[in-house]
Short mmCIF file of C-alpha atoms in Angstrom, two decimals:
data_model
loop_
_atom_site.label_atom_id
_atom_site.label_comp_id
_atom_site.label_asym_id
_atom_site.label_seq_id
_atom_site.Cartn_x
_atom_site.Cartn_y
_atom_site.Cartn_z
CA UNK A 1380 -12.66 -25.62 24.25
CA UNK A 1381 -10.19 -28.45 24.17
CA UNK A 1382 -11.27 -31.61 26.34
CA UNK A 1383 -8.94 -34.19 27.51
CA UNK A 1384 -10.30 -37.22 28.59
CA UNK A 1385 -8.07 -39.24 31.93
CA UNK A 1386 -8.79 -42.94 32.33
CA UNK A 1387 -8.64 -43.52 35.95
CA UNK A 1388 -8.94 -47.47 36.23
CA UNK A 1389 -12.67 -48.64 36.04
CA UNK A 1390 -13.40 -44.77 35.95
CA UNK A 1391 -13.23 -41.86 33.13
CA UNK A 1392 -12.53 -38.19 34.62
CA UNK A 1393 -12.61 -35.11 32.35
CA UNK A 1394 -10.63 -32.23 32.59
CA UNK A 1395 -10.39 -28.94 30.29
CA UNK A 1396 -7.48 -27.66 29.63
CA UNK A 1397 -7.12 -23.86 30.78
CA UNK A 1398 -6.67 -21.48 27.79
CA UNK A 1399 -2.74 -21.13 26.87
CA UNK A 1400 -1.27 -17.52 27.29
CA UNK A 1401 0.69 -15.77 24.68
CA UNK A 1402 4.44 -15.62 25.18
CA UNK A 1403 5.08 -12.01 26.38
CA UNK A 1404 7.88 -8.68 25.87
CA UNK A 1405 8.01 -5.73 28.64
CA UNK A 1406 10.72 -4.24 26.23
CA UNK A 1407 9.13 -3.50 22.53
CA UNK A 1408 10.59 -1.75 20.03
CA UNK A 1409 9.07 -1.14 16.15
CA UNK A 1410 8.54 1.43 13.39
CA UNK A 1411 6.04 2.25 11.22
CA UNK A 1412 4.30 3.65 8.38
CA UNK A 1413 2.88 2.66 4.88
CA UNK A 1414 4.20 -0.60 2.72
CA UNK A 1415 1.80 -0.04 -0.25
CA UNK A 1416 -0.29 3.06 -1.71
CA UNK A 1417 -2.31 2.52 -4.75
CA UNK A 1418 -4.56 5.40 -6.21
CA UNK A 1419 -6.15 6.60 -9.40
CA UNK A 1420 -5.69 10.16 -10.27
CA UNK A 1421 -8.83 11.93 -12.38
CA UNK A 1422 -7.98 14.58 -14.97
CA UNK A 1423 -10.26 16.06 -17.67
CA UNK A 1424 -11.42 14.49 -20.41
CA UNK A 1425 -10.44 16.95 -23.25
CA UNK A 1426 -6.42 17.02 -22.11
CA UNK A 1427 -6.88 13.72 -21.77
CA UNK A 1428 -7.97 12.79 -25.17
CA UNK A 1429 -5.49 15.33 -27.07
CA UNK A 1430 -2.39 13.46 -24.43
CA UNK A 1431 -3.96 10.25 -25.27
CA UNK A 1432 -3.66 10.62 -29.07
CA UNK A 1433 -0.62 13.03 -29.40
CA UNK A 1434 1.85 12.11 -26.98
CA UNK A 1435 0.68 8.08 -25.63
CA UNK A 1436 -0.36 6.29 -28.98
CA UNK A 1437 2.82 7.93 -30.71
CA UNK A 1438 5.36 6.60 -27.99
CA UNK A 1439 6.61 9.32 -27.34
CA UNK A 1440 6.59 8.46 -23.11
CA UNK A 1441 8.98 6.23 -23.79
CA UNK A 1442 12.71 7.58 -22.20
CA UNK A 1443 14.35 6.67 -19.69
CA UNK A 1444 12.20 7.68 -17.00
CA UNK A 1445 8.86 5.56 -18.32
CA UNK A 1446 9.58 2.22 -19.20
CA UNK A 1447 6.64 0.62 -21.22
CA UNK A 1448 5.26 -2.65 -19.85
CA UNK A 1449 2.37 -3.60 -22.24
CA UNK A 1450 2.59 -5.50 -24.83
CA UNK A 1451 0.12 -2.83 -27.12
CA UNK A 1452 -2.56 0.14 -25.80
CA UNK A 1453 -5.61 -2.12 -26.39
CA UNK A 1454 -6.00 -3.48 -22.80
CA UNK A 1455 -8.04 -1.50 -20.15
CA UNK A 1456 -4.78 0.30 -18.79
CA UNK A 1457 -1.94 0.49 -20.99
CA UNK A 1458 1.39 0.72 -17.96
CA UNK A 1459 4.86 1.97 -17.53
CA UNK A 1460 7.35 1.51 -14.99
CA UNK A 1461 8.38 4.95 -13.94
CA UNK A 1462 11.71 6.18 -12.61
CA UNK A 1463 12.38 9.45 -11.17
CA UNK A 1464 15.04 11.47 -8.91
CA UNK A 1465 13.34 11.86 -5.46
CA UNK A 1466 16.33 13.81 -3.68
CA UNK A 1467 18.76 10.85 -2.93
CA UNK A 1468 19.92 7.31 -3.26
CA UNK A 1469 18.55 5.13 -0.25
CA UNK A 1470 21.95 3.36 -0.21
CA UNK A 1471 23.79 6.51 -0.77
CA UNK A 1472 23.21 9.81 0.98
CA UNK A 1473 23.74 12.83 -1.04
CA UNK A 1474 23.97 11.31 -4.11
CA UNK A 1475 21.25 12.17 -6.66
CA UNK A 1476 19.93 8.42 -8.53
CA UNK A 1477 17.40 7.39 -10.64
CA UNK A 1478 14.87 5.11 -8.55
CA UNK A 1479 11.55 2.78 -9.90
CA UNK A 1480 9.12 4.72 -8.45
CA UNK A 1481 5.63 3.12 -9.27
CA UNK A 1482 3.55 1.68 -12.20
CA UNK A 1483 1.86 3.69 -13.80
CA UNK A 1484 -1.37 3.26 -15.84
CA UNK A 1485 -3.26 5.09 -18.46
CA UNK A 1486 -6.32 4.43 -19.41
CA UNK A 1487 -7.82 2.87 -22.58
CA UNK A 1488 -10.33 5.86 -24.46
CA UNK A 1489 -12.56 3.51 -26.07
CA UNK A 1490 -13.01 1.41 -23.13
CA UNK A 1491 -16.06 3.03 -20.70
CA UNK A 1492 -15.67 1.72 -16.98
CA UNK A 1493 -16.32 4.77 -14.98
CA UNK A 1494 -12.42 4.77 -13.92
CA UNK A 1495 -10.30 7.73 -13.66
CA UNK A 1496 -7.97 7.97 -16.17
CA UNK A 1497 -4.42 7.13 -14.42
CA UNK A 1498 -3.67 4.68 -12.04
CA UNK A 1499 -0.55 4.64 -9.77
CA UNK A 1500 0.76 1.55 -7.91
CA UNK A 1501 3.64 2.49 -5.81
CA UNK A 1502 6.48 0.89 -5.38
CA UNK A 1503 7.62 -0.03 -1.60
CA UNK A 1504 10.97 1.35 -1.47
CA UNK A 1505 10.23 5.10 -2.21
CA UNK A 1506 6.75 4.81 0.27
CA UNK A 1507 10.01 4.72 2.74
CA UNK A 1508 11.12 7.67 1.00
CA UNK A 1509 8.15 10.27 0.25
CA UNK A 1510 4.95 11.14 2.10
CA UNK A 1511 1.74 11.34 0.98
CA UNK A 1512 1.90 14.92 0.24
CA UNK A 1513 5.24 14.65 -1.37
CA UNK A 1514 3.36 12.12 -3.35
CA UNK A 1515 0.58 13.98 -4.17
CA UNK A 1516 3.23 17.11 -5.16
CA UNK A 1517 5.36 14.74 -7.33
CA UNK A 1518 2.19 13.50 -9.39
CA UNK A 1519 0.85 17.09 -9.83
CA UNK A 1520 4.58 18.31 -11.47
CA UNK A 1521 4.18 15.04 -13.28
CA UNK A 1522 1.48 15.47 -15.01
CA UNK A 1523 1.48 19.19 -15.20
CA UNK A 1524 4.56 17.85 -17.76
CA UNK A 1525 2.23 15.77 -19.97
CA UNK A 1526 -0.21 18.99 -20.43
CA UNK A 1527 -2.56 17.24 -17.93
CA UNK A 1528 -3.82 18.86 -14.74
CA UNK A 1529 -4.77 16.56 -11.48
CA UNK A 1530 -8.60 17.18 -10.41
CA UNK A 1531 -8.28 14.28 -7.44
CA UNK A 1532 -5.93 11.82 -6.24
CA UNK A 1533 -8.15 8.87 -5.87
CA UNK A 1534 -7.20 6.40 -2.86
CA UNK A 1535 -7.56 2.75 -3.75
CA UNK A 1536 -5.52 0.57 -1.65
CA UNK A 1537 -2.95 1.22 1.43
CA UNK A 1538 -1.12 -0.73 3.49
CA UNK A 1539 -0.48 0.35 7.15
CA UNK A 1540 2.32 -1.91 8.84
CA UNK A 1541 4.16 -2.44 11.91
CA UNK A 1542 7.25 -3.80 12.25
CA UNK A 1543 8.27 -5.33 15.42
CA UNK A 1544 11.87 -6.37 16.50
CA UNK A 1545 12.93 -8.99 18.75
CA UNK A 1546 9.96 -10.59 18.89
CA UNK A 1547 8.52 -14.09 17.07
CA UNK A 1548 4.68 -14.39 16.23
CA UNK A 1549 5.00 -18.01 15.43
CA UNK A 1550 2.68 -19.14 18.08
CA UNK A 1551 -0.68 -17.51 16.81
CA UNK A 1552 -3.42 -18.82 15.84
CA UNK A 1553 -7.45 -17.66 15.40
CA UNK A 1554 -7.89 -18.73 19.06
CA UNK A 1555 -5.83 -15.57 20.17
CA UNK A 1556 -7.91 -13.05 18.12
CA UNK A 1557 -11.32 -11.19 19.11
CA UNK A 1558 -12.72 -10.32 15.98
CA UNK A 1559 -16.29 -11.26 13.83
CA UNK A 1560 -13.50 -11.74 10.82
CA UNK A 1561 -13.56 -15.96 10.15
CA UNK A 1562 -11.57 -16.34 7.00
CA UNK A 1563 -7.96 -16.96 8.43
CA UNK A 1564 -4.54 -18.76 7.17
CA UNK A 1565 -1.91 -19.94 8.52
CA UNK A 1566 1.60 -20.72 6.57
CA UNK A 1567 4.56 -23.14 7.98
CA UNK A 1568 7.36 -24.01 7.01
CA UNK A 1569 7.76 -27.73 8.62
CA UNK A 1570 5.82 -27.11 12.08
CA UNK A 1571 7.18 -23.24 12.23
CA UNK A 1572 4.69 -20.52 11.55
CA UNK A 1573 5.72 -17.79 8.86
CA UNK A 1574 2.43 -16.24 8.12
CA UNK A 1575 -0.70 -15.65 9.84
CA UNK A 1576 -3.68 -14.50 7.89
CA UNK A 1577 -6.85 -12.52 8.63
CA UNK A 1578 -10.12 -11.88 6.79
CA UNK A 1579 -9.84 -12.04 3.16
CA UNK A 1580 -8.66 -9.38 0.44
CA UNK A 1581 -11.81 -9.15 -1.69
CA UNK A 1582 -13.90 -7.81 1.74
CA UNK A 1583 -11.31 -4.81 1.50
CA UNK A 1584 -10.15 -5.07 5.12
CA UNK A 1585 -6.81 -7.50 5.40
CA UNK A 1586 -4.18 -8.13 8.06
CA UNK A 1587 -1.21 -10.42 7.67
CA UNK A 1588 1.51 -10.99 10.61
CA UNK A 1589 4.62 -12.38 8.71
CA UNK A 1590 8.24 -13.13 9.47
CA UNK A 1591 9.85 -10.61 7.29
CA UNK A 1592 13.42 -11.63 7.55
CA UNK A 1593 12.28 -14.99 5.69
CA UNK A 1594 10.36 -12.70 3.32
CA UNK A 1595 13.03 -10.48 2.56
CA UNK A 1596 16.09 -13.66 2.21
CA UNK A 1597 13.52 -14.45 -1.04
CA UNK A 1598 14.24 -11.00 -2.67
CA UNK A 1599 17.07 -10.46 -4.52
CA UNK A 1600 20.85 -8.99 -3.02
CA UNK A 1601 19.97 -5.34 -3.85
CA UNK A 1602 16.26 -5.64 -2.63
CA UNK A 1603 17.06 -7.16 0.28
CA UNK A 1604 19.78 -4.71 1.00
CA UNK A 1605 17.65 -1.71 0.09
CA UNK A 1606 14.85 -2.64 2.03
CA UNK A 1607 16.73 -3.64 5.05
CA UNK A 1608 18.62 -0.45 4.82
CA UNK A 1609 15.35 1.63 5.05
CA UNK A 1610 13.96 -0.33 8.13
CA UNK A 1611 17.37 0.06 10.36
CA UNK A 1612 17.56 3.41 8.91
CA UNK A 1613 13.91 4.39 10.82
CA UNK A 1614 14.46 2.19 13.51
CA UNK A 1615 18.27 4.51 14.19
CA UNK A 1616 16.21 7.42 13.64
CA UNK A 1617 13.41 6.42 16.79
CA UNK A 1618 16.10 4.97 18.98
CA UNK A 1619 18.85 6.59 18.54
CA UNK A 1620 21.07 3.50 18.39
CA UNK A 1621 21.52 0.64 15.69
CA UNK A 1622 19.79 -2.18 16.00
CA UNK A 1623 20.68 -6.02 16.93
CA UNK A 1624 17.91 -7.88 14.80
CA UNK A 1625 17.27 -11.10 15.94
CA UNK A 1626 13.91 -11.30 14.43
CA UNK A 1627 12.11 -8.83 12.36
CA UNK A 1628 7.97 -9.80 12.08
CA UNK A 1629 5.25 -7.02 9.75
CA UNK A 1630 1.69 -7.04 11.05
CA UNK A 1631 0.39 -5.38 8.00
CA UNK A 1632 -3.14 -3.87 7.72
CA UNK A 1633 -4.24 -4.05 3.87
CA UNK A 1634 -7.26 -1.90 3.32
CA UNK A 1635 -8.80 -1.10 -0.17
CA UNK A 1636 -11.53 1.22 -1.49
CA UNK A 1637 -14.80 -0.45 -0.26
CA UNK A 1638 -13.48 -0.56 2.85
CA UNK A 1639 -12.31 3.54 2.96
CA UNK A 1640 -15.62 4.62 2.06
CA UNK A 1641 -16.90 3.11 4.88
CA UNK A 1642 -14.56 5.74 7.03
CA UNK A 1643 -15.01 8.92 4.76
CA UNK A 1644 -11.90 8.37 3.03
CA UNK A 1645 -11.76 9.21 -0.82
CA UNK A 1646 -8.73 10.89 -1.38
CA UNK A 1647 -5.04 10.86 -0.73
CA UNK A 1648 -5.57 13.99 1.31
CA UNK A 1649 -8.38 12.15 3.49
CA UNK A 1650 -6.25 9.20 4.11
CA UNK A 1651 -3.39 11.62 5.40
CA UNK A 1652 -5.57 13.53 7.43
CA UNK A 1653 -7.18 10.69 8.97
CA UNK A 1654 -4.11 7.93 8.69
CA UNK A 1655 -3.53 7.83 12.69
CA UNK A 1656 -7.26 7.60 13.36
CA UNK A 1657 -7.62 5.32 10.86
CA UNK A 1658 -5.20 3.02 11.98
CA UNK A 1659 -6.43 3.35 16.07
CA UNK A 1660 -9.77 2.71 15.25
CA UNK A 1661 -9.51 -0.31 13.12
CA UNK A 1662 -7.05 -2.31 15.73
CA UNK A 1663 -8.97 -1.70 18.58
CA UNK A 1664 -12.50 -2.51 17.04
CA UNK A 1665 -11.83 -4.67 14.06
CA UNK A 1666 -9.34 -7.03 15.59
CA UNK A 1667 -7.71 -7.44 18.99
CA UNK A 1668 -4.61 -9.81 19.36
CA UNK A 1669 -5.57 -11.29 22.95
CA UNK A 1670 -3.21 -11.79 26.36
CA UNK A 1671 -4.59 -15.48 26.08
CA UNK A 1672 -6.83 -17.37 23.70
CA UNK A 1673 -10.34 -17.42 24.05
CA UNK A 1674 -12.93 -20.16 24.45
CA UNK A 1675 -14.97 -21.56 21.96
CA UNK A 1676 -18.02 -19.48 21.18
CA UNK A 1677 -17.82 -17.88 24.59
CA UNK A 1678 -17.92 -13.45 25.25
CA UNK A 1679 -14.05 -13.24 24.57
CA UNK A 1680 -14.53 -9.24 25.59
CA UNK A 1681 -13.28 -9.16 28.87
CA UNK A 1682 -9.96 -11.01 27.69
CA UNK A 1683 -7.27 -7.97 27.86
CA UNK A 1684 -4.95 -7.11 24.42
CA UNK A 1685 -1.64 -8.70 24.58
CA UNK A 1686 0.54 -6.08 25.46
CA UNK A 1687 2.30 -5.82 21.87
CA UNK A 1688 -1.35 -4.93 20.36
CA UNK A 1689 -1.53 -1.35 22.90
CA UNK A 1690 2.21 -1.09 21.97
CA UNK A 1691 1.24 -1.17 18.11
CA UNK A 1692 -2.02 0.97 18.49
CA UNK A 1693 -0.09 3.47 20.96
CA UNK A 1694 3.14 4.14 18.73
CA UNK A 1695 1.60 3.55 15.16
CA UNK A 1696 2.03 7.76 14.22
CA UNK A 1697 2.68 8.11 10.43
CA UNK A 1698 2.46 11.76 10.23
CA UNK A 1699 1.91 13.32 13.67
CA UNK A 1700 -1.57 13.78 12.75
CA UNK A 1701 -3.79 13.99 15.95
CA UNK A 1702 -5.65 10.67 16.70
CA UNK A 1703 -9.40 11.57 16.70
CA UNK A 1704 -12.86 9.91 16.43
CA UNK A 1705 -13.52 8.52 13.60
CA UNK A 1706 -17.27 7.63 12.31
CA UNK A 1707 -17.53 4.28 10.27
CA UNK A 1708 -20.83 4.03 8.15
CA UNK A 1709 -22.17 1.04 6.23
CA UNK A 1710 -21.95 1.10 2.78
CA UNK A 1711 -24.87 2.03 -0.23
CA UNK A 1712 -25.84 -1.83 -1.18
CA UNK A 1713 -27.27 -1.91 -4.81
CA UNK A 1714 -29.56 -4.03 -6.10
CA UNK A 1715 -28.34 -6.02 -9.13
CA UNK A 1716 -31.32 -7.31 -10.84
CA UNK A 1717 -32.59 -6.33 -14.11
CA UNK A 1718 -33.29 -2.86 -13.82
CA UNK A 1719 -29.49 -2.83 -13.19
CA UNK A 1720 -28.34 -4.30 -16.25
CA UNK A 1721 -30.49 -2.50 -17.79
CA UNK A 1722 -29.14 0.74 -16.94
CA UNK A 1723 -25.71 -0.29 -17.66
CA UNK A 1724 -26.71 -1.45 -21.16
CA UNK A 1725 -28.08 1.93 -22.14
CA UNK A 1726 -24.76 3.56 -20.77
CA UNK A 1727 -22.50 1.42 -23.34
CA UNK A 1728 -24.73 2.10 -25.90
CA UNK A 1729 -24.92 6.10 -25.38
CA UNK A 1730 -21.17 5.79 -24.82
CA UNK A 1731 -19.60 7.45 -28.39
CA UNK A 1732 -16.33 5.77 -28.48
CA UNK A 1733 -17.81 2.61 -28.05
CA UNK A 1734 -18.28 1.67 -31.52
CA UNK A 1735 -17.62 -2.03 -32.07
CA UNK A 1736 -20.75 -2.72 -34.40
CA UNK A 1737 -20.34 -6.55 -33.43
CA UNK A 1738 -20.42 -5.90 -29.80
CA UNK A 1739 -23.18 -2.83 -29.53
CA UNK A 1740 -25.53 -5.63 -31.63
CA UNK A 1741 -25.14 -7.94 -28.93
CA UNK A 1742 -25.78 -5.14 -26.63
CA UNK A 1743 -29.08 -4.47 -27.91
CA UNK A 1744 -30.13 -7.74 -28.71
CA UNK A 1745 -29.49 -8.21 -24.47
CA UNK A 1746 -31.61 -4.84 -24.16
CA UNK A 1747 -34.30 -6.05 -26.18
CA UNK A 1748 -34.87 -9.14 -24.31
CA UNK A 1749 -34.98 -7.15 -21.04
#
């Protein structure tokens, strides 16, 4: 750990320092839930292809409700921003209001990437607003309107958050965390922290602790207002009472699909189920924000959590869903040599819609030196 060296006249005396504890709060209060949901939704090829080229290619998606945000429908996903009635305004209860719900993607026919053929990014606002099943219910209607008919909702990404009141993170640091995780960050602005990062994105498994009153004075009035609105409005709902926000900090929990496999999770409906487990599982094995911070490359297990991680893991309850075991497994790891490739090749080539002469040439031409 940290040495500091004393000159004592003709002599040199060295001291460690003793590991600093974490400020501390008997009193916590926070609400939770989801901040982002991203999913792909699979449908059958046939309706697909007769949507595709009677109702996407000839604009006709484009109203009110779908507001078209590429350019042209040659990229991989061709996406909308999509507005729908979900009950009521979030700023006004009781009155019925168009909201941006998500982006939403459709998928490119002559371009073969084993996807499913819609993608949904939700928007934060209405995750405050719907559940997953409400989600899942909205989506079905949805496309039940475009003469398509769900076969599985897909999960891709979610964020599971925190928020905490009256209480500042900006003292953290790596030192304070037991976890195998290296990759960290840490944002400032002059010597105060705003953001503390953990692992990174592209290992699927991602937690940020962020001051999200700064965040949300970057957004713009309505935003802000919105967003704010939604936060108090669960908090009321918990307590009882309004709340006196002092500070307002997210410790946010990004997982994506490599990462859900590794818990059973494939669908929307496994991610509800399982959401609560989920959660519990990952914040007391994954990551533990410690009482004090550990030593350098010492057995930091017998360091207890701070008590603001047991008050996140014992009140994180998104649906009511029962908190349960929940088996992680490592995932399939493929081999990508030549064989591989290979493999791949042949599937673009016995792909019909692929039919760029140019590019299938080059195809085989790669084949044939394999």
């Amino acid at each position: 750990h940290f040495k500091r060296y004393i000159l004592q006249g003709d002599c040199m005396t060295l001291t460690l320092d003793r590991p600093k504890k974490a400020p501390r709060q008997i009193d916590v209060e926070s609400v939770c839930g989801i901040d982002a949901l991203y999913f792909y939704i699979k449908v059958d090829l046939d309706d697909y292809t007769k949507f595709y080229h009677n109702h996407l290619l000839k604009n006709h998606l484009i109203s009110e409700n779908m507001e078209m945000l590429s350019n042209d429908y040659t990229n991989q996903f061709t996406y909308f921003s999509y507005s729908a009635d979900i009950g009521t305004d979030y700023l006004n209860e009781g009155v019925a209001q168009l909201q941006k719900i998500c982006r939403i993607g459709f998928k490119n026919l002559n371009i073969a990437d084993n996807l499913y053929s819609v993608k949904i990014q939700m928007n934060s606002i209405p995750l405050q607003q719907m559940t997953i099943e409400s989600i899942i219910t909205h989506f079905t209607d949805l496309l039940n309107s475009f003469g398509l008919v769900p076969l599985k909702f897909q999960a891709s990404r979610v964020d599971l958050n925190t928020y905490i009141f009256n209480y500042s993170f900006d003292w953290i640091n790596h030192m304070y965390f037991s976890t195998r995780l290296k990759k960290n960050r840490s944002f400032l602005n002059n010597t105060t922290l705003e953001t503390f990062e953990l692992g990174a994105r592209g290992n699927g498994l991602f937690l940020r602790i962020y001051n999200k009153l700064v965040e949300l004075s970057t957004l713009d009035t309505e935003t802000e207002r919105g967003k704010k609105y939604l936060i108090y409005r669960k908090y009321i709902r918990k307590y009882l009472k309004a709340p006196e926000v002092n500070s307002l900090w997210n410790i946010e929990l990004e997982l994506r699909r490599e990462q859900l496999r590794t818990y059973k999770i494939d669908t929307l409906q496994d991610l509800n189920d399982n959401i609560n487990s989920l959660h519990t599982f990952i914040f007391k094995n994954s990551f533990r924000l410690l009482e004090k911070e550990k030593k350098l490359n010492t057995n930091d297990s017998k360091i207890p959590n701070h008590d603001i991680w047991n008050h996140v893991i014992e009140n994180y309850d998104y649906n009511g869903s029962t908190v349960s075991k929940i088996d992680k497994t490592k995932l399939k790891q493929y081999k990508r040599d030549n064989l591989w490739l290979k493999n791949r090749l042949e599937e673009y080539l016995a792909e019909p819609r692929n039919t760029d002469k140019n590019l299938r040439m080059e195809v085989t031409y790669l084949l044939d030196r394999l």
